[in-house]
PDB file of C-alpha atoms in Angstrom:
ATOM      1  CA  UNK J  89      11.651 -10.515   1.084  1.00 58.00           C
ATOM      2  CA  UNK J  90       9.240 -10.210   4.006  1.00 66.00           C
ATOM      3  CA  UNK J  91       8.113 -13.840   3.692  1.00 89.00           C
ATOM      4  CA  UNK J  92       4.483 -13.113   2.790  1.00 94.00           C
ATOM      5  CA  UNK J  93       2.469 -15.577   0.720  1.00 96.00           C
ATOM      6  CA  UNK J  94      -1.055 -14.952  -0.478  1.00 97.00           C
ATOM      7  CA  UNK J  95      -3.393 -17.656  -1.779  1.00 97.00           C
ATOM      8  CA  UNK J  96      -5.067 -18.051  -4.098  1.00 97.00           C
ATOM      9  CA  UNK J  97      -3.368 -15.590  -6.441  1.00 97.00           C
ATOM     10  CA  UNK J  98      -6.312 -15.626  -8.832  1.00 97.00           C
ATOM     11  CA  UNK J  99      -9.922 -16.617  -8.282  1.00 98.00           C
ATOM     12  CA  UNK J 100     -13.120 -16.313 -10.280  1.00 98.00           C
ATOM     13  CA  UNK J 101     -16.350 -16.925  -8.425  1.00 97.00           C
ATOM     14  CA  UNK J 102     -20.057 -16.265  -8.713  1.00 97.00           C
ATOM     15  CA  UNK J 103     -22.192 -13.772  -6.828  1.00 97.00           C
ATOM     16  CA  UNK J 104     -23.416 -15.160  -3.531  1.00 97.00           C
ATOM     17  CA  UNK J 105     -20.642 -17.697  -2.975  1.00 97.00           C
ATOM     18  CA  UNK J 106     -18.288 -17.552   0.012  1.00 97.00           C
ATOM     19  CA  UNK J 107     -14.621 -16.818  -0.611  1.00 98.00           C
ATOM     20  CA  UNK J 108     -11.633 -17.003   1.731  1.00 98.00           C
ATOM     21  CA  UNK J 109      -8.267 -15.459   0.971  1.00 98.00           C
ATOM     22  CA  UNK J 110      -5.262 -16.501   2.981  1.00 98.00           C
ATOM     23  CA  UNK J 111      -2.190 -14.527   3.988  1.00 98.00           C
ATOM     24  CA  UNK J 112       0.707 -16.467   5.427  1.00 97.00           C
ATOM     25  CA  UNK J 113       3.876 -14.980   6.896  1.00 96.00           C
ATOM     26  CA  UNK J 114       6.992 -16.779   8.009  1.00 93.00           C
ATOM     27  CA  UNK J 115       8.586 -14.204  10.317  1.00 88.00           C
ATOM     28  CA  UNK J 116       6.240 -14.062  13.315  1.00 88.00           C
ATOM     29  CA  UNK J 117       5.232 -10.407  12.956  1.00 91.00           C
ATOM     30  CA  UNK J 118       2.356  -9.170  15.091  1.00 90.00           C
ATOM     31  CA  UNK J 119       0.793  -6.652  12.743  1.00 93.00           C
ATOM     32  CA  UNK J 120      -1.051  -7.786   9.613  1.00 95.00           C
ATOM     33  CA  UNK J 121      -3.378  -5.902   7.265  1.00 96.00           C
ATOM     34  CA  UNK J 122      -5.763  -6.538   4.380  1.00 98.00           C
ATOM     35  CA  UNK J 123      -6.161  -3.842   1.713  1.00 97.00           C
ATOM     36  CA  UNK J 124      -8.064  -3.777  -1.533  1.00 97.00           C
ATOM     37  CA  UNK J 125      -6.833  -1.955  -4.625  1.00 96.00           C
ATOM     38  CA  UNK J 126      -9.226  -0.442  -7.139  1.00 94.00           C
ATOM     39  CA  UNK J 127      -8.542   1.980 -10.001  1.00 87.00           C
ATOM     40  CA  UNK J 128      -8.851   5.587  -8.844  1.00 83.00           C
ATOM     41  CA  UNK J 129      -8.988   4.611  -5.171  1.00 87.00           C
ATOM     42  CA  UNK J 130      -5.480   3.454  -4.434  1.00 90.00           C
ATOM     43  CA  UNK J 131      -5.343   1.042  -1.520  1.00 94.00           C
ATOM     44  CA  UNK J 132      -8.083   1.029   1.086  1.00 95.00           C
ATOM     45  CA  UNK J 133      -7.859  -0.735   4.418  1.00 95.00           C
ATOM     46  CA  UNK J 134     -10.374  -3.538   5.007  1.00 97.00           C
ATOM     47  CA  UNK J 135      -9.311  -5.088   8.325  1.00 96.00           C
ATOM     48  CA  UNK J 136      -6.180  -5.337  10.396  1.00 95.00           C
ATOM     49  CA  UNK J 137      -4.789  -7.429  13.226  1.00 95.00           C
ATOM     50  CA  UNK J 138      -2.418  -6.617  16.049  1.00 92.00           C
ATOM     51  CA  UNK J 139      -2.064 -10.221  17.200  1.00 92.00           C
ATOM     52  CA  UNK J 140      -3.797 -13.564  17.574  1.00 94.00           C
ATOM     53  CA  UNK J 141      -7.561 -13.033  17.954  1.00 92.00           C
ATOM     54  CA  UNK J 142      -7.014  -9.257  17.976  1.00 93.00           C
ATOM     55  CA  UNK J 143      -8.613  -7.750  14.865  1.00 95.00           C
ATOM     56  CA  UNK J 144     -10.330  -4.509  13.968  1.00 93.00           C
ATOM     57  CA  UNK J 145     -12.170  -2.863  11.107  1.00 94.00           C
ATOM     58  CA  UNK J 146     -10.738  -0.541   8.498  1.00 93.00           C
ATOM     59  CA  UNK J 147     -12.497   1.996   6.311  1.00 91.00           C
ATOM     60  CA  UNK J 148     -14.145  -0.510   3.897  1.00 95.00           C
ATOM     61  CA  UNK J 149     -14.973  -3.473   6.156  1.00 96.00           C
ATOM     62  CA  UNK J 150     -18.635  -4.015   5.179  1.00 96.00           C
ATOM     63  CA  UNK J 151     -19.104  -7.458   3.613  1.00 96.00           C
ATOM     64  CA  UNK J 152     -15.784  -8.772   4.944  1.00 98.00           C
ATOM     65  CA  UNK J 153     -14.708 -10.679   8.032  1.00 97.00           C
ATOM     66  CA  UNK J 154     -11.266 -11.778   9.198  1.00 97.00           C
ATOM     67  CA  UNK J 155      -9.769 -14.310  11.523  1.00 97.00           C
ATOM     68  CA  UNK J 156      -6.359 -14.772  13.057  1.00 97.00           C
ATOM     69  CA  UNK J 157      -6.067 -17.947  15.082  1.00 96.00           C
ATOM     70  CA  UNK J 158      -2.312 -18.260  14.541  1.00 95.00           C
ATOM     71  CA  UNK J 159       0.352 -15.557  14.306  1.00 95.00           C
ATOM     72  CA  UNK J 160       1.373 -16.645  10.823  1.00 96.00           C
ATOM     73  CA  UNK J 161      -2.078 -16.700   9.165  1.00 97.00           C
ATOM     74  CA  UNK J 162      -4.556 -13.875   8.542  1.00 98.00           C
ATOM     75  CA  UNK J 163      -7.699 -14.941   6.685  1.00 98.00           C
ATOM     76  CA  UNK J 164     -10.067 -12.635   4.818  1.00 98.00           C
ATOM     77  CA  UNK J 165     -13.582 -14.002   4.184  1.00 98.00           C
ATOM     78  CA  UNK J 166     -16.307 -12.729   1.918  1.00 97.00           C
ATOM     79  CA  UNK J 167     -19.394 -14.499   3.292  1.00 94.00           C
ATOM     80  CA  UNK J 168     -21.446 -13.842   0.158  1.00 97.00           C
ATOM     81  CA  UNK J 169     -19.417 -12.328  -2.646  1.00 97.00           C
ATOM     82  CA  UNK J 170     -20.828  -9.436  -4.678  1.00 97.00           C
ATOM     83  CA  UNK J 171     -19.628  -7.913  -7.958  1.00 97.00           C
ATOM     84  CA  UNK J 172     -18.503  -4.787  -6.075  1.00 97.00           C
ATOM     85  CA  UNK J 173     -15.937  -6.966  -4.322  1.00 98.00           C
ATOM     86  CA  UNK J 174     -14.144  -7.668  -7.591  1.00 98.00           C
ATOM     87  CA  UNK J 175     -10.720  -6.270  -6.793  1.00 98.00           C
ATOM     88  CA  UNK J 176      -7.093  -7.027  -6.105  1.00 97.00           C
ATOM     89  CA  UNK J 177      -6.524  -7.835  -2.452  1.00 98.00           C
ATOM     90  CA  UNK J 178      -3.199  -7.213  -0.758  1.00 97.00           C
ATOM     91  CA  UNK J 179      -1.969  -8.500   2.539  1.00 97.00           C
ATOM     92  CA  UNK J 180       0.681  -6.486   4.356  1.00 96.00           C
ATOM     93  CA  UNK J 181       2.750  -6.887   7.485  1.00 94.00           C
ATOM     94  CA  UNK J 182       4.516  -4.443   9.729  1.00 90.00           C
ATOM     95  CA  UNK J 183       7.749  -5.428  11.385  1.00 82.00           C
ATOM     96  CA  UNK J 184       6.849  -3.282  14.363  1.00 75.00           C
ATOM     97  CA  UNK J 185       9.628  -0.760  13.841  1.00 76.00           C
ATOM     98  CA  UNK J 186       9.109   2.865  14.844  1.00 74.00           C
ATOM     99  CA  UNK J 187       9.164   3.898  11.193  1.00 78.00           C
ATOM    100  CA  UNK J 188       6.003   1.843  10.598  1.00 82.00           C
ATOM    101  CA  UNK J 189       6.566   0.838   6.978  1.00 87.00           C
ATOM    102  CA  UNK J 190       4.460  -1.980   5.565  1.00 91.00           C
ATOM    103  CA  UNK J 191       5.633  -4.877   3.425  1.00 93.00           C
ATOM    104  CA  UNK J 192       3.222  -6.336   0.927  1.00 95.00           C
ATOM    105  CA  UNK J 193       2.366  -9.696  -0.553  1.00 95.00           C
ATOM    106  CA  UNK J 194       1.972 -10.210  -4.285  1.00 95.00           C
ATOM    107  CA  UNK J 195      -1.804  -9.778  -4.240  1.00 96.00           C
ATOM    108  CA  UNK J 196      -4.869 -11.917  -4.914  1.00 97.00           C
ATOM    109  CA  UNK J 197      -7.011 -11.000  -7.905  1.00 97.00           C
ATOM    110  CA  UNK J 198     -10.672 -11.814  -7.266  1.00 98.00           C
ATOM    111  CA  UNK J 199     -13.366 -11.624  -9.939  1.00 98.00           C
ATOM    112  CA  UNK J 200     -17.003 -11.978  -8.881  1.00 98.00           C
ATOM    113  CA  UNK J 201     -19.321 -12.686 -11.817  1.00 96.00           C
TER     114      UNK J 201
ATOM    115  CA  UNK G 184     -10.267  10.704   7.867  1.00 62.00           C
ATOM    116  CA  UNK G 185      -7.119  11.466   5.994  1.00 71.00           C
ATOM    117  CA  UNK G 186      -7.395  12.519   2.356  1.00 87.00           C
ATOM    118  CA  UNK G 187      -4.350  11.853   0.206  1.00 92.00           C
ATOM    119  CA  UNK G 188      -4.393  13.013  -3.396  1.00 94.00           C
ATOM    120  CA  UNK G 189      -2.145  12.349  -6.372  1.00 95.00           C
ATOM    121  CA  UNK G 190      -2.409  13.115 -10.060  1.00 90.00           C
ATOM    122  CA  UNK G 191      -3.245   9.999 -12.048  1.00 91.00           C
ATOM    123  CA  UNK G 192      -0.676  10.046 -14.824  1.00 96.00           C
ATOM    124  CA  UNK G 193       2.773  11.404 -15.688  1.00 97.00           C
ATOM    125  CA  UNK G 194       4.702  10.885 -18.897  1.00 97.00           C
ATOM    126  CA  UNK G 195       8.411  11.727 -19.259  1.00 97.00           C
ATOM    127  CA  UNK G 196      11.228  10.975 -21.683  1.00 97.00           C
ATOM    128  CA  UNK G 197      14.040   8.636 -20.733  1.00 97.00           C
ATOM    129  CA  UNK G 198      16.880  10.579 -19.118  1.00 97.00           C
ATOM    130  CA  UNK G 199      14.665  13.419 -17.885  1.00 97.00           C
ATOM    131  CA  UNK G 200      13.705  13.970 -14.249  1.00 97.00           C
ATOM    132  CA  UNK G 201      10.271  12.920 -13.011  1.00 98.00           C
ATOM    133  CA  UNK G 202       8.434  14.684 -10.208  1.00 98.00           C
ATOM    134  CA  UNK G 203       5.459  12.949  -8.625  1.00 98.00           C
ATOM    135  CA  UNK G 204       3.346  15.012  -6.251  1.00 97.00           C
ATOM    136  CA  UNK G 205       1.111  14.190  -3.308  1.00 97.00           C
ATOM    137  CA  UNK G 206      -1.070  16.433  -1.134  1.00 96.00           C
ATOM    138  CA  UNK G 207      -2.698  15.484   2.133  1.00 94.00           C
ATOM    139  CA  UNK G 208      -5.051  16.957   4.699  1.00 92.00           C
ATOM    140  CA  UNK G 209      -4.033  15.559   8.098  1.00 83.00           C
ATOM    141  CA  UNK G 210      -0.826  17.008   9.517  1.00 81.00           C
ATOM    142  CA  UNK G 211      -0.489  14.443  12.328  1.00 84.00           C
ATOM    143  CA  UNK G 212       1.419  11.902  10.234  1.00 84.00           C
ATOM    144  CA  UNK G 213       4.822  11.017  11.589  1.00 87.00           C
ATOM    145  CA  UNK G 214       6.198   9.257   8.525  1.00 91.00           C
ATOM    146  CA  UNK G 215       5.473   9.724   4.846  1.00 94.00           C
ATOM    147  CA  UNK G 216       6.318   7.000   2.359  1.00 95.00           C
ATOM    148  CA  UNK G 217       6.714   6.364  -1.335  1.00 97.00           C
ATOM    149  CA  UNK G 218       5.891   2.947  -2.772  1.00 97.00           C
ATOM    150  CA  UNK G 219       6.361   1.582  -6.294  1.00 97.00           C
ATOM    151  CA  UNK G 220       4.106  -0.994  -7.925  1.00 96.00           C
ATOM    152  CA  UNK G 221       5.122  -2.771 -11.104  1.00 95.00           C
ATOM    153  CA  UNK G 222       2.474  -4.586 -13.205  1.00 90.00           C
ATOM    154  CA  UNK G 223       1.082  -7.682 -11.514  1.00 88.00           C
ATOM    155  CA  UNK G 224       3.171  -7.184  -8.383  1.00 90.00           C
ATOM    156  CA  UNK G 225       2.755  -5.981  -4.842  1.00 92.00           C
ATOM    157  CA  UNK G 226       3.895  -2.633  -3.519  1.00 94.00           C
ATOM    158  CA  UNK G 227       7.591  -2.122  -2.917  1.00 95.00           C
ATOM    159  CA  UNK G 228       8.793   0.461  -0.407  1.00 94.00           C
ATOM    160  CA  UNK G 229      11.066   2.985  -2.112  1.00 96.00           C
ATOM    161  CA  UNK G 230      11.804   5.447   0.631  1.00 95.00           C
ATOM    162  CA  UNK G 231      10.273   7.344   3.516  1.00 94.00           C
ATOM    163  CA  UNK G 232      10.760  10.652   5.281  1.00 94.00           C
ATOM    164  CA  UNK G 233      10.235  11.606   8.891  1.00 93.00           C
ATOM    165  CA  UNK G 234       7.862  14.518   9.386  1.00 91.00           C
ATOM    166  CA  UNK G 235      10.515  16.758  10.965  1.00 92.00           C
ATOM    167  CA  UNK G 236      12.643  16.598   7.806  1.00 93.00           C
ATOM    168  CA  UNK G 237      12.349  18.763   4.695  1.00 95.00           C
ATOM    169  CA  UNK G 238      14.336  16.645   2.303  1.00 97.00           C
ATOM    170  CA  UNK G 239      15.790  13.184   1.944  1.00 96.00           C
ATOM    171  CA  UNK G 240      18.028  11.976  -0.859  1.00 96.00           C
ATOM    172  CA  UNK G 241      18.660   8.355  -1.721  1.00 93.00           C
ATOM    173  CA  UNK G 242      20.674   7.818  -4.915  1.00 95.00           C
ATOM    174  CA  UNK G 243      18.383   8.912  -7.802  1.00 97.00           C
ATOM    175  CA  UNK G 244      15.457   9.613  -5.476  1.00 97.00           C
ATOM    176  CA  UNK G 245      14.814  12.916  -3.720  1.00 98.00           C
ATOM    177  CA  UNK G 246      11.869  13.368  -1.376  1.00 98.00           C
ATOM    178  CA  UNK G 247      10.710  16.885  -0.516  1.00 97.00           C
ATOM    179  CA  UNK G 248       8.249  17.626   2.267  1.00 97.00           C
ATOM    180  CA  UNK G 249       6.485  20.975   2.671  1.00 96.00           C
ATOM    181  CA  UNK G 250       4.519  20.654   5.888  1.00 93.00           C
ATOM    182  CA  UNK G 251       3.041  24.131   5.671  1.00 93.00           C
ATOM    183  CA  UNK G 252       1.422  23.316   2.333  1.00 94.00           C
ATOM    184  CA  UNK G 253       0.932  19.607   3.205  1.00 94.00           C
ATOM    185  CA  UNK G 254       2.756  18.645   0.045  1.00 96.00           C
ATOM    186  CA  UNK G 255       5.066  15.701  -0.561  1.00 97.00           C
ATOM    187  CA  UNK G 256       6.996  15.060  -3.746  1.00 98.00           C
ATOM    188  CA  UNK G 257       9.232  12.363  -5.185  1.00 98.00           C
ATOM    189  CA  UNK G 258      11.837  13.337  -7.759  1.00 98.00           C
ATOM    190  CA  UNK G 259      13.464  10.605  -9.831  1.00 98.00           C
ATOM    191  CA  UNK G 260      16.625  11.780 -11.567  1.00 98.00           C
ATOM    192  CA  UNK G 261      17.708  10.329 -14.942  1.00 98.00           C
ATOM    193  CA  UNK G 262      14.437   8.415 -15.321  1.00 98.00           C
ATOM    194  CA  UNK G 263      14.786   5.025 -16.993  1.00 97.00           C
ATOM    195  CA  UNK G 264      12.235   2.768 -18.711  1.00 95.00           C
ATOM    196  CA  UNK G 265      12.498   0.457 -15.711  1.00 95.00           C
ATOM    197  CA  UNK G 266      11.019   3.249 -13.595  1.00 97.00           C
ATOM    198  CA  UNK G 267       7.689   2.890 -15.416  1.00 97.00           C
ATOM    199  CA  UNK G 268       5.234   1.867 -12.696  1.00 97.00           C
ATOM    200  CA  UNK G 269       2.540   3.189 -10.393  1.00 97.00           C
ATOM    201  CA  UNK G 270       3.834   5.275  -7.490  1.00 98.00           C
ATOM    202  CA  UNK G 271       1.879   5.631  -4.261  1.00 97.00           C
ATOM    203  CA  UNK G 272       2.408   8.053  -1.453  1.00 96.00           C
ATOM    204  CA  UNK G 273       1.311   6.888   1.987  1.00 95.00           C
ATOM    205  CA  UNK G 274       1.081   8.450   5.422  1.00 93.00           C
ATOM    206  CA  UNK G 275       1.323   6.911   8.857  1.00 88.00           C
ATOM    207  CA  UNK G 276       1.950   7.563  12.502  1.00 77.00           C
ATOM    208  CA  UNK G 277       4.454   4.739  12.929  1.00 63.00           C
ATOM    209  CA  UNK G 278       2.166   2.403  14.838  1.00 65.00           C
ATOM    210  CA  UNK G 279      -0.982   1.970  12.755  1.00 74.00           C
ATOM    211  CA  UNK G 280      -2.120   1.159   9.240  1.00 87.00           C
ATOM    212  CA  UNK G 281      -1.015   3.475   6.444  1.00 91.00           C
ATOM    213  CA  UNK G 282      -3.297   5.698   4.382  1.00 92.00           C
ATOM    214  CA  UNK G 283      -2.534   5.613   0.660  1.00 94.00           C
ATOM    215  CA  UNK G 284      -3.064   7.999  -2.198  1.00 94.00           C
ATOM    216  CA  UNK G 285      -4.716   6.841  -5.410  1.00 94.00           C
ATOM    217  CA  UNK G 286      -1.397   6.356  -7.202  1.00 95.00           C
ATOM    218  CA  UNK G 287       0.378   8.059 -10.127  1.00 97.00           C
ATOM    219  CA  UNK G 288       1.145   6.023 -13.218  1.00 97.00           C
ATOM    220  CA  UNK G 289       4.568   6.999 -14.554  1.00 98.00           C
ATOM    221  CA  UNK G 290       5.193   6.266 -18.218  1.00 97.00           C
ATOM    222  CA  UNK G 291       8.773   6.624 -19.453  1.00 97.00           C
ATOM    223  CA  UNK G 292       9.140   7.036 -23.183  1.00 95.00           C
ATOM    224  CA  UNK G 293      12.402   5.966 -24.851  1.00 91.00           C
TER     225      UNK G 293
END
C-alpha cells in the first residue's frame, strides 16, 4: 500500500463547469503524476510534479492545470470541463528508487455531460 | 515520442499458459514493467526487467526481453481465473514518468 488516496472517486458534471481532482499521499514522496485512462489508449500522462511548486506538462496537458503547494497533495483542475475529458484519472507516485516503478491510486471516474 | 503497442485481447483456458506481447520503438528505456489492472481498481505492479537482462522469472511469471526486435513478453504459467484482468506494459528510464501500452485484456475461461 503506497498510501495514495484520490478524491472524489466518482463525479458527474456538466460541460463548462470547473472540476478539481485531488491526490493525497501519506509517505512524503517527491514525484507525483496524473494520468488518464481511455479505451484503446492505455494510460497517457497529463502532468507531473517533482516537488512542491515544481510541475511540468505531459503529452495530453491541454485543458488541464495542476498545483502542488504541499508535498502530500497534487491537484488536477479542469477549468472548463468538456465531454472529451470524460475518463478515468489515475494519480501515481514514485518512491524515487533507481528502478523507477510507479504506484497508483484507485482512480477517479469523471463523466462530463 | 515512444510508441508502445499491445494486442487488445487474449483468451485462454484455465491451466494453460498465457503469453502477452508488447513492442516498442525507443530503445533508450532502462526498465520495462508489467502492470495488472483488475476491474474498478488501479494498476498493480507485477514485475519489471532491467534492459540488460534477457529473462526474469518470478514464480508463475516469466518476462522475456528481445532488445534487437524491441519486443517484451509476459508469460503466465498455469493461468487461473483470478488472472483475468488488463495487463499493461510500460517503459521508463528510472527517473521520469513511464510510457504505457494500450493494455491487453486477458480472459481466462474455466
